[in-house]
Amino acid sequence: MDNLTTPEKIRLISKRLGKSMGDLAEATGQTRQNLSNKMGRNNLSEKEIVALAEAMDCTVEVRFKLPDGTEI
């Protein structure tokens, strides 16, 4: 699943949970069209990703890996 973009992961999870983009848009306080546009451009802020995850009862972890392999 690491090869999927964030919007692809969101679509996959929402489909498994039976939630539409309209459901997610409503839960995150935006229009379906606005969410669709952001997902299409892969232009979601970290705050929006967290809100979408919460709407799907999921958690999100953001990690950075330094060139030496150290994760932060």
Coordinates of N, CA and C in Angstrom, one line a residue:
M1 N 0.8 -1.2 0.0 CA 0.0 0.0 0.0 C 0.9 1.3 0.0
D2 N 2.2 1.1 0.2 CA 3.1 2.3 0.2 C 3.1 3.0 -1.1
N3 N 2.8 2.3 -2.2 CA 2.9 2.9 -3.5 C 1.7 3.7 -3.9
L4 N 0.7 3.7 -3.1 CA -0.6 4.5 -3.3 C -0.4 5.9 -2.8
T5 N -1.0 6.8 -3.6 CA -1.0 8.2 -3.1 C -2.0 8.3 -1.9
T6 N -1.9 9.4 -1.2 CA -2.8 9.6 -0.1 C -4.3 9.6 -0.5
P7 N -4.6 10.3 -1.6 CA -6.0 10.3 -2.1 C -6.5 8.8 -2.4
E8 N -5.6 8.1 -3.0 CA -5.9 6.7 -3.4 C -6.2 5.9 -2.1
K9 N -5.4 6.1 -1.1 CA -5.6 5.4 0.2 C -6.9 5.8 0.8
I10 N -7.2 7.1 0.8 CA -8.5 7.6 1.3 C -9.7 7.0 0.6
R11 N -9.6 6.9 -0.7 CA -10.7 6.3 -1.5 C -10.8 4.8 -1.2
L12 N -9.7 4.1 -1.1 CA -9.8 2.7 -0.8 C -10.4 2.4 0.6
I13 N -10.0 3.2 1.6 CA -10.5 3.0 3.0 C -12.0 3.4 3.0
S14 N -12.3 4.5 2.4 CA -13.7 5.0 2.4 C -14.6 3.9 1.7
K15 N -14.1 3.4 0.7 CA -14.9 2.4 -0.1 C -15.2 1.1 0.8
R16 N -14.1 0.7 1.5 CA -14.2 -0.5 2.4 C -15.2 -0.2 3.5
L17 N -15.3 1.1 4.0 CA -16.1 1.4 5.1 C -17.5 1.8 4.6
G18 N -17.7 1.9 3.3 CA -19.0 2.3 2.7 C -19.4 3.7 2.9
K19 N -18.3 4.6 2.9 CA -18.5 6.0 3.0 C -18.2 6.7 1.7
S20 N -19.1 7.5 1.3 CA -19.0 8.2 0.0 C -18.1 9.5 0.2
M21 N -17.6 10.1 -0.9 CA -16.9 11.3 -0.8 C -17.8 12.4 -0.3
G22 N -19.1 12.3 -0.5 CA -20.0 13.3 0.1 C -20.1 13.2 1.6
D23 N -20.0 11.9 2.1 CA -20.0 11.7 3.5 C -18.8 12.3 4.1
L24 N -17.6 12.1 3.5 CA -16.4 12.6 4.0 C -16.3 14.1 3.9
A25 N -16.8 14.6 2.8 CA -16.8 16.1 2.7 C -17.7 16.7 3.8
E26 N -18.8 16.2 4.0 CA -19.7 16.7 5.0 C -19.1 16.6 6.4
A27 N -18.4 15.5 6.7 CA -17.8 15.3 8.0 C -16.6 16.2 8.2
T28 N -16.0 16.7 7.2 CA -14.9 17.6 7.3 C -15.2 19.0 7.0
G29 N -16.5 19.3 6.8 CA -16.9 20.7 6.6 C -16.6 21.3 5.3
Q30 N -16.6 20.5 4.2 CA -16.4 21.1 2.9 C -17.4 20.5 1.9
T31 N -17.4 21.1 0.7 CA -18.3 20.5 -0.3 C -17.7 19.3 -0.9
R32 N -18.5 18.4 -1.5 CA -18.0 17.3 -2.2 C -17.1 17.7 -3.3
Q33 N -17.5 18.7 -4.0 CA -16.7 19.2 -5.2 C -15.3 19.7 -4.7
N34 N -15.3 20.4 -3.6 CA -14.0 20.9 -3.1 C -13.1 19.8 -2.7
L35 N -13.7 18.8 -2.0 CA -12.9 17.6 -1.6 C -12.4 16.9 -2.8
S36 N -13.3 16.7 -3.8 CA -12.9 16.0 -5.0 C -11.8 16.7 -5.7
N37 N -11.9 18.0 -5.8 CA -10.8 18.7 -6.5 C -9.5 18.6 -5.8
K38 N -9.5 18.7 -4.5 CA -8.2 18.5 -3.7 C -7.7 17.1 -3.8
M39 N -8.6 16.1 -3.8 CA -8.1 14.8 -4.0 C -7.5 14.5 -5.4
G40 N -8.2 15.1 -6.4 CA -7.7 15.0 -7.7 C -6.4 15.6 -8.0
R41 N -6.1 16.7 -7.3 CA -4.8 17.3 -7.4 C -3.8 16.8 -6.4
N42 N -4.2 15.9 -5.5 CA -3.3 15.4 -4.4 C -2.8 16.6 -3.6
N43 N -3.8 17.5 -3.3 CA -3.5 18.8 -2.6 C -4.2 18.9 -1.3
L44 N -3.9 17.9 -0.4 CA -4.6 17.9 0.9 C -3.5 18.3 1.9
S45 N -3.9 19.2 2.8 CA -3.0 19.6 3.9 C -3.0 18.5 5.0
E46 N -2.0 18.5 5.8 CA -1.9 17.5 6.9 C -3.1 17.6 7.8
K47 N -3.6 18.8 8.0 CA -4.8 19.0 8.9 C -6.0 18.3 8.2
E48 N -6.1 18.5 6.9 CA -7.3 17.9 6.2 C -7.2 16.3 6.2
I49 N -6.0 15.8 6.0 CA -5.8 14.4 6.1 C -6.2 13.8 7.4
V50 N -5.8 14.5 8.5 CA -6.1 14.0 9.8 C -7.6 14.1 10.0
A51 N -8.3 15.1 9.5 CA -9.8 15.3 9.6 C -10.4 14.1 8.8
L52 N -9.9 13.8 7.7 CA -10.5 12.7 6.9 C -10.3 11.4 7.6
A53 N -9.2 11.2 8.1 CA -8.9 10.0 8.9 C -9.9 9.8 10.1
E54 N -10.1 10.9 10.8 CA -11.0 10.9 11.9 C -12.4 10.6 11.4
A55 N -12.8 11.1 10.3 CA -14.1 10.9 9.7 C -14.3 9.4 9.4
M56 N -13.2 8.7 9.2 CA -13.2 7.3 8.8 C -12.9 6.4 10.0
D57 N -12.8 7.0 11.2 CA -12.4 6.3 12.5 C -11.0 5.7 12.3
C58 N -10.1 6.4 11.7 CA -8.7 5.9 11.5 C -7.8 6.9 12.2
T59 N -6.5 6.5 12.3 CA -5.5 7.4 12.7 C -4.5 7.6 11.6
V60 N -3.7 8.6 11.7 CA -2.7 8.9 10.7 C -1.4 9.1 11.5
E61 N -0.3 8.6 10.9 CA 1.0 8.8 11.5 C 1.9 9.4 10.4
V62 N 2.5 10.5 10.6 CA 3.4 11.2 9.7 C 4.8 11.0 10.3
R63 N 5.7 10.3 9.5 CA 7.0 10.1 9.9 C 8.0 10.6 8.8
F64 N 9.1 11.1 9.3 CA 10.2 11.5 8.4 C 11.3 10.6 8.6
K65 N 11.9 10.1 7.4 CA 13.1 9.3 7.5 C 14.3 10.1 6.9
L66 N 15.3 10.2 7.8 CA 16.5 10.9 7.4 C 17.3 10.0 6.5
P67 N 18.2 10.6 5.7 CA 19.1 9.8 4.8 C 19.8 8.6 5.4
D68 N 20.1 8.8 6.8 CA 20.8 7.7 7.4 C 19.9 6.6 7.9
G69 N 18.6 6.8 7.7 CA 17.6 5.8 8.0 C 16.9 6.1 9.4
T70 N 17.4 7.1 10.1 CA 16.7 7.5 11.3 C 15.3 8.0 11.0
E71 N 14.3 7.6 11.8 CA 13.0 8.1 11.6 C 12.7 9.1 12.7
I72 N 11.9 10.1 12.4 CA 11.5 11.1 13.4 C 10.0 11.2 13.3

